[in-house]
Short mmCIF file of C-alpha atoms and ligand atoms in Angstrom, two decimals:
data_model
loop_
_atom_site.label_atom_id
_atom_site.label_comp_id
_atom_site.label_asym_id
_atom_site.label_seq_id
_atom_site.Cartn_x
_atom_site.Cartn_y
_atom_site.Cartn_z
CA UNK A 204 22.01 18.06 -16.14
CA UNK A 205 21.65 17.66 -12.32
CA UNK A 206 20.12 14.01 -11.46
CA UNK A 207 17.70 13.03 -8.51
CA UNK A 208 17.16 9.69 -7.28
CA UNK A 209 14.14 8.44 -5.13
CA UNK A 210 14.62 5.32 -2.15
CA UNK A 211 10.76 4.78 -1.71
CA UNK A 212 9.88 2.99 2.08
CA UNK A 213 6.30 1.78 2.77
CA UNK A 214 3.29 1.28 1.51
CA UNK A 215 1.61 2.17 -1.91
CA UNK A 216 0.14 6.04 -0.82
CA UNK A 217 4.23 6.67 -0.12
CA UNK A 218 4.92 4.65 -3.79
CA UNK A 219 2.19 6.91 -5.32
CA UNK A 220 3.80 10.31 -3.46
CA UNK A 221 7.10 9.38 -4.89
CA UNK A 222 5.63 8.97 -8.57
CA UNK A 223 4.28 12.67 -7.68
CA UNK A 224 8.17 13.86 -5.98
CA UNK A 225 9.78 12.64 -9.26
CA UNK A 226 7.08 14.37 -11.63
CA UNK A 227 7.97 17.31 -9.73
CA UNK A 228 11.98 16.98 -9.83
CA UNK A 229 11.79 16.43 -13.60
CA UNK A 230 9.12 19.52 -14.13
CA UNK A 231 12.31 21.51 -12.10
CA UNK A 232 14.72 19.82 -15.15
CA UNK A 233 15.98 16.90 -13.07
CA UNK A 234 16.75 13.66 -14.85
CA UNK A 235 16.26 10.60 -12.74
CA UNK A 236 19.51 8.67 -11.86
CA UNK A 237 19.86 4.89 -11.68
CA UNK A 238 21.11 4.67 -8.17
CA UNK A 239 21.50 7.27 -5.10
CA UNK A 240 25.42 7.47 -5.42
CA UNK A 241 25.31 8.93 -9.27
CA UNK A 242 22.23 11.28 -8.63
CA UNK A 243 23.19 15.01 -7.53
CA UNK A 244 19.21 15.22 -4.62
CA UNK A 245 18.62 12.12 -3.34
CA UNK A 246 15.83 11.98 -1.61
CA UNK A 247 14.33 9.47 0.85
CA UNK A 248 10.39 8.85 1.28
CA UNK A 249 10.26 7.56 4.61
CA UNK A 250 7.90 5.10 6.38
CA UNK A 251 7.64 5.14 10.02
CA UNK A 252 4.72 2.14 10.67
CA UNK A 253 6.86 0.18 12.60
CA UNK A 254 10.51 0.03 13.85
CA UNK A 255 11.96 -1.95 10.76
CA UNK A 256 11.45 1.21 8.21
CA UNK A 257 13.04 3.57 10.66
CA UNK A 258 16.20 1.29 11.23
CA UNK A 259 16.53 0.96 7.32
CA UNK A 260 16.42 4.55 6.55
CA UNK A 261 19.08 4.78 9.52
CA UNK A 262 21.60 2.59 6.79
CA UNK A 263 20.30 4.60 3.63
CA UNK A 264 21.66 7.74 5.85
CA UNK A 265 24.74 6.83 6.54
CA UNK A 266 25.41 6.11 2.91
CA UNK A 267 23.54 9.53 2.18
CA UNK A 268 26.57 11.22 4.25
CA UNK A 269 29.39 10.00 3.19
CA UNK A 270 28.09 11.11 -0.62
CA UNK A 271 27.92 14.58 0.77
CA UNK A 272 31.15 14.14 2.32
CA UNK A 273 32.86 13.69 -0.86
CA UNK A 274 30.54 16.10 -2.94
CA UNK A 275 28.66 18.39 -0.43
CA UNK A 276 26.73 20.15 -3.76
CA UNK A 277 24.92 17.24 -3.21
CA UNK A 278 21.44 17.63 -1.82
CA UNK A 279 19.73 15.48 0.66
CA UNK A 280 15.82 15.56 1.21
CA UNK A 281 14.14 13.52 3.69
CA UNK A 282 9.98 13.11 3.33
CA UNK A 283 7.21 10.98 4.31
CA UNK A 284 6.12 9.75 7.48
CA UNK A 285 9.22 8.83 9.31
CA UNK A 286 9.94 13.04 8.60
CA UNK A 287 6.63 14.00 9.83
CA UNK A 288 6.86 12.19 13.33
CA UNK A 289 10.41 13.47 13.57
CA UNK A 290 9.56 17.31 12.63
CA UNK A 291 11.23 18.99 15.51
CA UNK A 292 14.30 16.14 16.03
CA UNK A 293 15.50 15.73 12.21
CA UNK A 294 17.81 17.89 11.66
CA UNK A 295 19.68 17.19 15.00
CA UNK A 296 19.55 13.37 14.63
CA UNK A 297 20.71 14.29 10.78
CA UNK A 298 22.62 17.50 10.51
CA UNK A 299 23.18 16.89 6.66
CA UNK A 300 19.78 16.41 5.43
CA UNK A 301 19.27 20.07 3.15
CA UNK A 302 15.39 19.53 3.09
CA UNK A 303 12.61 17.62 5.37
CA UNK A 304 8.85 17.42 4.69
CA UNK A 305 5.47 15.76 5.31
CA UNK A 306 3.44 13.67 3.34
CA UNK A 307 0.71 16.35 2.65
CA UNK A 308 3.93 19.37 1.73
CA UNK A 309 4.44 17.85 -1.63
CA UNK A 310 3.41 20.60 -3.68
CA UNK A 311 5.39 22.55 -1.51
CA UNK A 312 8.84 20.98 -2.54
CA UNK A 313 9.78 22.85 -5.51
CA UNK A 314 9.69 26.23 -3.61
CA UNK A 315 11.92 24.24 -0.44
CA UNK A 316 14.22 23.00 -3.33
CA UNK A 317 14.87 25.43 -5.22
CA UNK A 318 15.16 26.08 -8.72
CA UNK A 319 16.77 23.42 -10.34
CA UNK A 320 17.03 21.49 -7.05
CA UNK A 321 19.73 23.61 -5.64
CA UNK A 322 18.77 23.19 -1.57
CA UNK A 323 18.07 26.39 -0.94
CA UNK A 324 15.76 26.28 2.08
CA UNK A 325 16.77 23.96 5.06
CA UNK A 326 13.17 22.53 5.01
CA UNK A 327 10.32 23.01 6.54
CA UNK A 328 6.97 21.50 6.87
CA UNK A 329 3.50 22.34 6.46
CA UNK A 330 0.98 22.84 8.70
CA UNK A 331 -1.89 20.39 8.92
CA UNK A 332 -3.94 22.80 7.46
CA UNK A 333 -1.56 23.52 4.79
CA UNK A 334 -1.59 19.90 3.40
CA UNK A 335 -2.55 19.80 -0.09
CA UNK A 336 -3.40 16.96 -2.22
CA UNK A 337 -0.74 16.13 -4.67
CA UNK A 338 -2.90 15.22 -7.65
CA UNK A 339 -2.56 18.62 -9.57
CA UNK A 340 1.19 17.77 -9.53
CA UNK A 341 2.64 16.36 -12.55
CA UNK A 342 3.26 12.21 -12.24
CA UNK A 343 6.07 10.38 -13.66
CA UNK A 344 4.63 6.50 -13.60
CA UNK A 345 6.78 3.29 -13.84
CA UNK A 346 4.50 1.71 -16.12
CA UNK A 347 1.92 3.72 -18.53
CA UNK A 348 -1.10 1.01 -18.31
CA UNK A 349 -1.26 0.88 -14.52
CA UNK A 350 -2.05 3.88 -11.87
CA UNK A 351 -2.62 4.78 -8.65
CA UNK A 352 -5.09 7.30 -7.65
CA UNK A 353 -5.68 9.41 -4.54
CA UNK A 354 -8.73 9.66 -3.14
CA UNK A 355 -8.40 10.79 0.33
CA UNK A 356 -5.62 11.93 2.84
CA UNK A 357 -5.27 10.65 6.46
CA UNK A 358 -7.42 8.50 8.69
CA UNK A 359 -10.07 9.17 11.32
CA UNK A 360 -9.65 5.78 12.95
CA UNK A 361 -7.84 5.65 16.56
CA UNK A 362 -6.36 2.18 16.10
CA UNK A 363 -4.21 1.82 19.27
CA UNK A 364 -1.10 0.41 17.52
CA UNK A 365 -0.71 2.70 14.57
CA UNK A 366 1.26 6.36 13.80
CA UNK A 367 -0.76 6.86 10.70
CA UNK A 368 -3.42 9.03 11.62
CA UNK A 369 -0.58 11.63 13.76
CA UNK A 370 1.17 11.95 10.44
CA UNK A 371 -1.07 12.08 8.07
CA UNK A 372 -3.43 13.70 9.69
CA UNK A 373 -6.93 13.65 9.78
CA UNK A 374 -9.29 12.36 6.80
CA UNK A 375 -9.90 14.65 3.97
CA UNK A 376 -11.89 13.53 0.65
CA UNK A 377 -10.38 14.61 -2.74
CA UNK A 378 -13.46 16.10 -4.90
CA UNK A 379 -15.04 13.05 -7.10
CA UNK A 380 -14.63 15.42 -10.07
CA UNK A 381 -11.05 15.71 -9.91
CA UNK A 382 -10.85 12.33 -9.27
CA UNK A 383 -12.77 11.70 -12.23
CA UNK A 384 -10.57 13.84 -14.22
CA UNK A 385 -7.66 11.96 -12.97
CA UNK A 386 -9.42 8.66 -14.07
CA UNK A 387 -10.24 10.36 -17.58
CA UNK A 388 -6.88 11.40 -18.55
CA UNK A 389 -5.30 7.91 -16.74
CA UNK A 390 -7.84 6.02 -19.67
CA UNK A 391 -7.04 8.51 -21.91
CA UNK A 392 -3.31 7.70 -21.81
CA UNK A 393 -3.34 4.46 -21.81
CA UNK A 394 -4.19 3.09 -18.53
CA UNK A 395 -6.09 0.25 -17.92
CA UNK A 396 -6.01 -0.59 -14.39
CA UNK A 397 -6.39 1.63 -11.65
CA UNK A 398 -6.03 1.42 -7.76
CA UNK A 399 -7.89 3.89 -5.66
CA UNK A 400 -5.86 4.80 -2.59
CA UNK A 401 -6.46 5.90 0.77
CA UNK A 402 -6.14 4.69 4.24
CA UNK A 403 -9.85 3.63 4.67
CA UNK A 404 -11.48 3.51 1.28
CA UNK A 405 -14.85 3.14 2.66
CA UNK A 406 -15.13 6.20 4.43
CA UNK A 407 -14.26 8.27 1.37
CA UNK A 408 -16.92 11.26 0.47
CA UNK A 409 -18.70 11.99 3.62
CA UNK A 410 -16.61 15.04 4.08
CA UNK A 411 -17.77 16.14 -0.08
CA UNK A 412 -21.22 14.80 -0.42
CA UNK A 413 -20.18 11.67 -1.93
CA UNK A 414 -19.83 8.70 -0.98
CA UNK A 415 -17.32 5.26 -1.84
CA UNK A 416 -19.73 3.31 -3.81
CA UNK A 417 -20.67 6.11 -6.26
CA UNK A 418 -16.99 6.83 -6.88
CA UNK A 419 -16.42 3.34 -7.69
CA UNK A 420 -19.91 3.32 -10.14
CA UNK A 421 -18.30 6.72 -11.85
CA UNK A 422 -15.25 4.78 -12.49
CA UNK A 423 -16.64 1.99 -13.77
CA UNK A 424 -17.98 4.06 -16.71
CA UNK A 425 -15.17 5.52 -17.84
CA UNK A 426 -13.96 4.15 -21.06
CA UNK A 427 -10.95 2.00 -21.43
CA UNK A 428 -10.23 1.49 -17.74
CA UNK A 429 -10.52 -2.26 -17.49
CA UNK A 430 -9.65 -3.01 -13.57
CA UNK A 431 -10.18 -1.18 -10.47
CA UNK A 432 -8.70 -2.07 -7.46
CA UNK A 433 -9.06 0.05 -3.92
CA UNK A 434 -6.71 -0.36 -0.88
CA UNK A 435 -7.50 -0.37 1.72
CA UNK A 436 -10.93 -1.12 2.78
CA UNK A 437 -12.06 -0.43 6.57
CA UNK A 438 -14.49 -3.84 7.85
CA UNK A 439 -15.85 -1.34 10.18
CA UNK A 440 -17.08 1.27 7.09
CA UNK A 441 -17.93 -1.52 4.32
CA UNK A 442 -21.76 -1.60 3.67
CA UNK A 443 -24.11 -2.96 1.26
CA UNK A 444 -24.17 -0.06 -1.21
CA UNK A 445 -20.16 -0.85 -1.33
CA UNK A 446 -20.64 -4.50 -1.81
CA UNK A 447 -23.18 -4.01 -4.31
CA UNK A 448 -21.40 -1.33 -6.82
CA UNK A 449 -18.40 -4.51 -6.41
CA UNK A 450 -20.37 -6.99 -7.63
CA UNK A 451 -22.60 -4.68 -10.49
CA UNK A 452 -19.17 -2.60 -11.87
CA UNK A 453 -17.78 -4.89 -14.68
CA UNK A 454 -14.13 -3.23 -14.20
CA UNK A 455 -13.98 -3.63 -10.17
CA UNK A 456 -11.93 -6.62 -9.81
CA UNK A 457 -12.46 -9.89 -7.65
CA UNK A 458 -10.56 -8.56 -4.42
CA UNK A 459 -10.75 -7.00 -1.41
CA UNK A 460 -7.78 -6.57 0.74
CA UNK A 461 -9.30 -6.40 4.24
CA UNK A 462 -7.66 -5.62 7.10
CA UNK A 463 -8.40 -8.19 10.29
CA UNK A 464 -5.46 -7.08 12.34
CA UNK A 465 -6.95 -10.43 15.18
CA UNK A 466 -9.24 -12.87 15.63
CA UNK A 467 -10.09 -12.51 18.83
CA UNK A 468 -12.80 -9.97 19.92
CA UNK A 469 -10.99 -8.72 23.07
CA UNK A 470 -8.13 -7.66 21.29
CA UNK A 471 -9.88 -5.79 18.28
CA UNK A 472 -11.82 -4.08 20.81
CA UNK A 473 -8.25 -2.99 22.57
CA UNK A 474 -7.54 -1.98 18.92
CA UNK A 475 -9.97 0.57 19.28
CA UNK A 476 -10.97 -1.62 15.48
CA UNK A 477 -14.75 -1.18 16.05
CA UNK A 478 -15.58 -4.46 14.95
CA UNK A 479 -15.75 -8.04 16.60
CA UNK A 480 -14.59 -11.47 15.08
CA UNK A 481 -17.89 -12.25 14.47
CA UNK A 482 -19.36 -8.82 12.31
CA UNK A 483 -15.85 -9.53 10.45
CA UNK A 484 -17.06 -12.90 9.69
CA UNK A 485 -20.41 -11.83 8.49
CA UNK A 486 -18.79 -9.28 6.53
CA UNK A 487 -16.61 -12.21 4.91
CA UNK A 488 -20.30 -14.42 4.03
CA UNK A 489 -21.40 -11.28 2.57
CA UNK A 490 -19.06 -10.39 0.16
CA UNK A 491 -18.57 -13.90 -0.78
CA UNK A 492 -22.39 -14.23 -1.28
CA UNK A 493 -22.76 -11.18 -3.72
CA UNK A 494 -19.32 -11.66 -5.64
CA UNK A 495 -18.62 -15.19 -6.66
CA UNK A 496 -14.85 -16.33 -6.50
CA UNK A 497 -13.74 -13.09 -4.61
CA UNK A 498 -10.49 -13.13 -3.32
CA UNK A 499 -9.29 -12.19 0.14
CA UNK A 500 -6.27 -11.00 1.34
CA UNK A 501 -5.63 -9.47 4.53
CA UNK A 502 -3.26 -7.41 7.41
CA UNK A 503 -2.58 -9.48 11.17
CA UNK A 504 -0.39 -8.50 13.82
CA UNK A 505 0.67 -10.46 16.38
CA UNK A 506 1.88 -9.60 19.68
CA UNK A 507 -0.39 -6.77 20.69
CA UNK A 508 0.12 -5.55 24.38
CA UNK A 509 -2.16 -8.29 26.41
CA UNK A 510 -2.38 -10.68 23.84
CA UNK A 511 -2.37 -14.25 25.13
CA UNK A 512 -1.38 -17.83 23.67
CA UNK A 513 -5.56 -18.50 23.35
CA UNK A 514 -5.96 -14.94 21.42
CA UNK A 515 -3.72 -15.44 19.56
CA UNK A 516 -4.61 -18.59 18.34
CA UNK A 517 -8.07 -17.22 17.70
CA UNK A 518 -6.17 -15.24 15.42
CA UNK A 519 -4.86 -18.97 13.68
CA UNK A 520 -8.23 -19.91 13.58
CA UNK A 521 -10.05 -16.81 11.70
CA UNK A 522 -7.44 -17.12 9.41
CA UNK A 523 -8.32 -21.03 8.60
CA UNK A 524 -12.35 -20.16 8.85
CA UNK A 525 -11.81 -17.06 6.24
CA UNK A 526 -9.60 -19.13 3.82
CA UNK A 527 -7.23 -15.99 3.08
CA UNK A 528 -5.78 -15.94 -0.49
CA UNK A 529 -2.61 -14.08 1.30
CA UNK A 530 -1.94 -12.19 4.33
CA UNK A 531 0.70 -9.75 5.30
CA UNK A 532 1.81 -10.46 8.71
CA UNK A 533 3.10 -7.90 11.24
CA UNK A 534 5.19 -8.51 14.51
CA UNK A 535 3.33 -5.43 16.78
CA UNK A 536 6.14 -2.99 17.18
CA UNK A 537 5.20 0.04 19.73
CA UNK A 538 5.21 3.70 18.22
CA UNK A 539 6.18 6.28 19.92
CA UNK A 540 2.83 8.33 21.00
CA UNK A 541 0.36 5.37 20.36
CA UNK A 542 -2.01 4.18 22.66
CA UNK A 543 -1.05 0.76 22.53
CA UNK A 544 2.74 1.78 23.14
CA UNK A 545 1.78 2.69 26.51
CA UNK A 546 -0.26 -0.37 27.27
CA UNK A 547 0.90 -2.58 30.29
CA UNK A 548 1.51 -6.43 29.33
CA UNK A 549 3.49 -5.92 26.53
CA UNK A 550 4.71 -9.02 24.85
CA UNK A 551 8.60 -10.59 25.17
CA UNK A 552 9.98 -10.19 21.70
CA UNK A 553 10.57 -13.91 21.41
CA UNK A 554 7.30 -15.08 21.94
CA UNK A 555 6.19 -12.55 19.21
CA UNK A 556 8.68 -14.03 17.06
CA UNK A 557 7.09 -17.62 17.47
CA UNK A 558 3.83 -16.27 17.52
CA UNK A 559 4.62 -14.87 13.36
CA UNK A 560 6.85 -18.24 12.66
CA UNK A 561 3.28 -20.12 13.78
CA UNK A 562 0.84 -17.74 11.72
CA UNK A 563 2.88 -17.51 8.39
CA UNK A 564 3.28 -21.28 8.45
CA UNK A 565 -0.66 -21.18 8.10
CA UNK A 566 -0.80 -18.55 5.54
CA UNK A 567 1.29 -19.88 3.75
CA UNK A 568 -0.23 -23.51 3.69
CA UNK A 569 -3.84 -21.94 3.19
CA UNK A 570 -2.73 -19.40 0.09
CA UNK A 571 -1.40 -22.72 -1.08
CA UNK A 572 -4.45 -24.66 -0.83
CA UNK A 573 -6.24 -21.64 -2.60
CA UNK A 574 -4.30 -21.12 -5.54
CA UNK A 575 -4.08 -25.02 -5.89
CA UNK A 576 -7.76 -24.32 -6.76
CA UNK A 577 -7.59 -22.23 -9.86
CA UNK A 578 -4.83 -24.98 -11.16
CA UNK A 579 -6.87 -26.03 -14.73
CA UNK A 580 -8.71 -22.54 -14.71
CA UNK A 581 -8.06 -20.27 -17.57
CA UNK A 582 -7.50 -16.47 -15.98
CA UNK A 583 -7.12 -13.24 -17.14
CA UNK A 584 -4.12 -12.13 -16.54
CA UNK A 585 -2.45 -8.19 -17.43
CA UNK A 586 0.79 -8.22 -18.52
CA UNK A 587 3.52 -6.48 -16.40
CA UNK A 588 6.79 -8.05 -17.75
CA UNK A 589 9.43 -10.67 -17.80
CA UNK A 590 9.58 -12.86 -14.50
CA UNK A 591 12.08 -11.65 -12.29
CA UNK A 592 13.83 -15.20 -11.88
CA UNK A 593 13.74 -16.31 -15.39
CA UNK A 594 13.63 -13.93 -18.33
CA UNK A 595 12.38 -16.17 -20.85
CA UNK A 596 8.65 -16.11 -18.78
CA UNK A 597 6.48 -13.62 -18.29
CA UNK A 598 4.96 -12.15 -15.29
CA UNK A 599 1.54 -10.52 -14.88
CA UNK A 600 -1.72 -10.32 -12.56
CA UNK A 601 -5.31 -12.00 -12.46
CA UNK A 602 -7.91 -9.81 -11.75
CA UNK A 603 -7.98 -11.93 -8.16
CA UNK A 604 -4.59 -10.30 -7.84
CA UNK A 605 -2.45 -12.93 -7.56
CA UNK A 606 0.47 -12.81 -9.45
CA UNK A 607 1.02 -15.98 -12.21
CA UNK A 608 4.28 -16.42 -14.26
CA UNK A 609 3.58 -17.67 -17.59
CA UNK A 610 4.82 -18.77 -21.34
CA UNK A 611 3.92 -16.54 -23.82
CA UNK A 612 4.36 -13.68 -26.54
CA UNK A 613 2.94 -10.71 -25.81
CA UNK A 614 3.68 -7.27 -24.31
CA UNK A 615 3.20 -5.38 -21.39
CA UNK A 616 0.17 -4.10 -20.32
CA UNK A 617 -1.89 -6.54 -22.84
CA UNK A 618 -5.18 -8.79 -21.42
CA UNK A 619 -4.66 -12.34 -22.36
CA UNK A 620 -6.04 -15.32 -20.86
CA UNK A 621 -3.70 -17.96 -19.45
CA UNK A 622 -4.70 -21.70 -18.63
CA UNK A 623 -3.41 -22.33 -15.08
CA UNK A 624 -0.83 -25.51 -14.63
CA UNK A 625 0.81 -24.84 -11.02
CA UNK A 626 0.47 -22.90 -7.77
CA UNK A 627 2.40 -22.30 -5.09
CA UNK A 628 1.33 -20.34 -2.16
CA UNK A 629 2.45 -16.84 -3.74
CA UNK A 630 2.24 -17.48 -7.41
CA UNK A 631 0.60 -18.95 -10.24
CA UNK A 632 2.43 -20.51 -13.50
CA UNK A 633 0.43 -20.80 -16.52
CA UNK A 634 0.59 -20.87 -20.61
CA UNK A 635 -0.90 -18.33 -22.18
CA UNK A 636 -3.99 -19.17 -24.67
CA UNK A 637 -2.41 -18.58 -27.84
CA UNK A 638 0.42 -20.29 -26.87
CA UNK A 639 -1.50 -22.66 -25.85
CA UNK A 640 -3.71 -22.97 -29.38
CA UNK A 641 -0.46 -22.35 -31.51
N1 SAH B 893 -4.93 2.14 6.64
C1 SAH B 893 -4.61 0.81 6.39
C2 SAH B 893 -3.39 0.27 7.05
C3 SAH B 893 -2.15 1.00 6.96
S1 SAH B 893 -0.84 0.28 7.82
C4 SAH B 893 -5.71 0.02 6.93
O1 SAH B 893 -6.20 0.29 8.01
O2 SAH B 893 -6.04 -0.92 6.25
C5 SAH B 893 -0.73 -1.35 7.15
C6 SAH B 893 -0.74 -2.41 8.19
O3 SAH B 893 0.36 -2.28 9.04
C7 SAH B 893 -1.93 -2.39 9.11
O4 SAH B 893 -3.06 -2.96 8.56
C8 SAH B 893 -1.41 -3.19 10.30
O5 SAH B 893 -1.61 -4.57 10.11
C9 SAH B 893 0.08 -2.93 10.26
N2 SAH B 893 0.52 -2.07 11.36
C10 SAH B 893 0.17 -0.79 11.60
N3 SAH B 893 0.76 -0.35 12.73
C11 SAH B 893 1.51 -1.37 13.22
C12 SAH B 893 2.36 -1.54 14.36
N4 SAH B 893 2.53 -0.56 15.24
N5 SAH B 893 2.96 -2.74 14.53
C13 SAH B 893 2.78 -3.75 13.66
N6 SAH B 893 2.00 -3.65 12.57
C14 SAH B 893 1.36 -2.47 12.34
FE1 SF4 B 894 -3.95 3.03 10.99
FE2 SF4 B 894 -6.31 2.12 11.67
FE3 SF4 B 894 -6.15 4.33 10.20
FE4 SF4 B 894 -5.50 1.97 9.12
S1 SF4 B 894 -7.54 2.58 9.87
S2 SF4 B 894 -4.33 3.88 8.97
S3 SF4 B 894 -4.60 0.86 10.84
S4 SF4 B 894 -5.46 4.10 12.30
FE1 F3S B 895 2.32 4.32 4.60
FE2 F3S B 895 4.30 3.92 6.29
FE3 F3S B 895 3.18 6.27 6.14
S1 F3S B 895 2.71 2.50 5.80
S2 F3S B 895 1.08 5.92 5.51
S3 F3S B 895 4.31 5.24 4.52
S4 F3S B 895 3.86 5.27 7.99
#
């Protein structure tokens, strides 16, 4: 039997694509292989958000050669975002790669592979009108009680900094009864948390006569689906009939991931973000008001083109007013075709650098200082497995979404409730109820 193997880059839409790639592969009688130097297609789902992804896909590559050097029967497909923005230069910057494609040319795959996953065609890519949503593809999903669903494609934002929107194109709703269907036969299988997915959550429907809160309401009442979680949330989009489905839907979990990107005004409106530090702010009192013990995370970047030391320590600042349960943090890296990349004022790379050292240092203490909090709390917590550092534990998720390593005996994908001993700034550690009792 021929074997495939899948290197996944970036963020959870391009995890959720690959689930759909490797559904696909098997439904053409693929077998997955364990790494990319036993599998016969390898294929690479590229991210292209900021330089990093690009130069790491650049190693994968070179390995990716030198296996069809030694077998060339071996097939070598290169999708995702990094493809997209590369359409007409790929094959010359990689003469060996069999197959290319776009994120929305999924369904297309099996026709640009081949039967059995021979190579045939030397890729091509769909047009923007072309672009299909994946979700009537089969799914092959690492573990059976958690899922991601799709509920749109591409962004309609014009955030100065970011490639997204040129390669995913612009925003298209999936239909709230296929998503519903999706949801349906997710609960019917076994799932019992869910993450809705698109690049700005809130802005889902328009396009279908729906609209974000609904969706999340419909959800809610399917049976057996015990946590929703959506990523990620636009500030500029999220209004009160959002905030109240959150805090009236039993299943929709204690979290919002939402994107500040700066705390100073100037800069978000040089974004293009549409929202100043002070309607982000009231957006924060909001949520917090209707849905007690709500967790925030959130996405900065330093180092925009302009920024200065006193912006950027506005950016410090929202993150100590807010109280952030986590952050991702992001050194601005230009994109080629952005707005911002052609900015003037760009900033040296070393100040960027201290600029991140400066911000995670806060992060960190403040996601500290948070989870100190829930020490003594008993949390519910779904199983996911053994802790990656010490096999004997176990490793799981509050609803909060924080992640808590803890003593017990149970299995994956069970609710139990855990009484919380310790916190650092990323994790939890806990001893699970019965354990506890026992
Ligand atoms: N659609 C999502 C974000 C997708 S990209 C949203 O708007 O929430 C994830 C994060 O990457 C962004 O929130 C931003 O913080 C960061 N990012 C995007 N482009 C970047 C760039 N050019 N340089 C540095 N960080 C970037
Ligand atoms: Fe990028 Fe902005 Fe769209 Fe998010 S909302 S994908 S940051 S353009
Ligand atoms: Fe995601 Fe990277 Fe594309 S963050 S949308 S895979 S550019």
């Amino acid at each position: 039997m021929r074997r495939y193997h899948v290197t996944t880059f970036g963020c959870q839409m391009n995890a959720h694509d690959s689930e759909r790639i490797k559904g696909l592969l098997e439904e053409l009688g693929l077998g997955e292989a364990p790494n990319q130097d036993e599998a016969d297609v390898l294929v690479f789902n590229t991210c292209t958000i900021r330089e990093k992804p690009d130069t790491r896909l650049a190693a994968h590559l070179g390995n990716a050669r030198m296996l069809k050097e030694q077998d060339p029967g071996r097939v070598i497909a290169v999708g995702g975002c990094y493809a997209e923005a590369q359409r007409d230069r790929i094959f010359e910057t990689y003469p060996f790669v069999d197959v290319a494609f776009g994120p929305g040319s999924i369904p297309h795959l099996a026709e640009w592979l081949g039967a059995g996953g021979e190579g045939v065609a030397r890729g091509a890519f769909g047009t923007a009108e072309e672009r299909a949503f994946a979700g009537r593809l089969p799914m092959h999903r690492e573990r059976r009680f958690q899922a991601w669903v799709q509920i749109s494609m591409g962004c309609n934002s014009v955030c100065a900094y970011c490639i997204v929107p040129a390669v995913r194109g612009r925003e298209v709703s999936r239909r709230p009864g296929e998503i519903l269907a999706e949801v349906e036969r997710l609960a019917a299988q076994g799932v019992r948390e869910i993450t809705l997915l698109g690049q700005n959550v809130n802005s889902y429907g328009r396009d279908v006569g729906s609209d974000f809160s609904e969706l999340l309401r419909a959800c809610d009442a399917v049976e057996g689906v015990e946590r929703i979680r959506f990523t990620s949330p636009h500030p500029k989009d999220f209004r009160a009939p959002v905030i109240a489905a959150m805090a009236d839907c039993q299943a929709v979990c204690e979290h919002a991931h939402l994107p500040l990107q700066s705390g100073s005004t100037r800069i978000l409106k040089a974004m293009r973000r549409t929202y100043s530090r002070e309607r982000y702010l009231r957006l924060v009192d909001e949520l917090r008001a209707a849905i007690p013990d709500l967790a925030l995370t959130t996405d900065l970047i330093v180092g925009f083109p302009g920024e200065t030391e006193a912006e950027f320590e506005q950016t410090v600042s929202a993150v100590e007013e807010v109280g952030y349960d986590g952050a991702f943090t992001f050194v601005y890296s230009p994109r080629q075709g952005t707005e911002a990349a052609a900015m003037p004022g760009q900033v040296p790379e070393a100040v960027k650098r201290e600029r991140i050292e400066r911000l995670v240092e806060v992060v960190q203490r403040i996601g500290e200082r948070r989870n100190r909090g829930r020490v003594g709390r008993i949390e519910e917590v779904l199983v996911e497995g053994p802790s990656r550092t010490d096999e004997a534990l176990l490793r799981g998720r509050t609803r909060r979404n924080t992640t808590v390593v803890f003593t017990g005996d149970v299995q994956p994908g069970e609710l139990v409730q855990v009484r919380i001993e310790d916190a650092t700034s990323a994790t939890l550690r806990g001893v699970e109820l019965a354990a506890v009792a026992a």
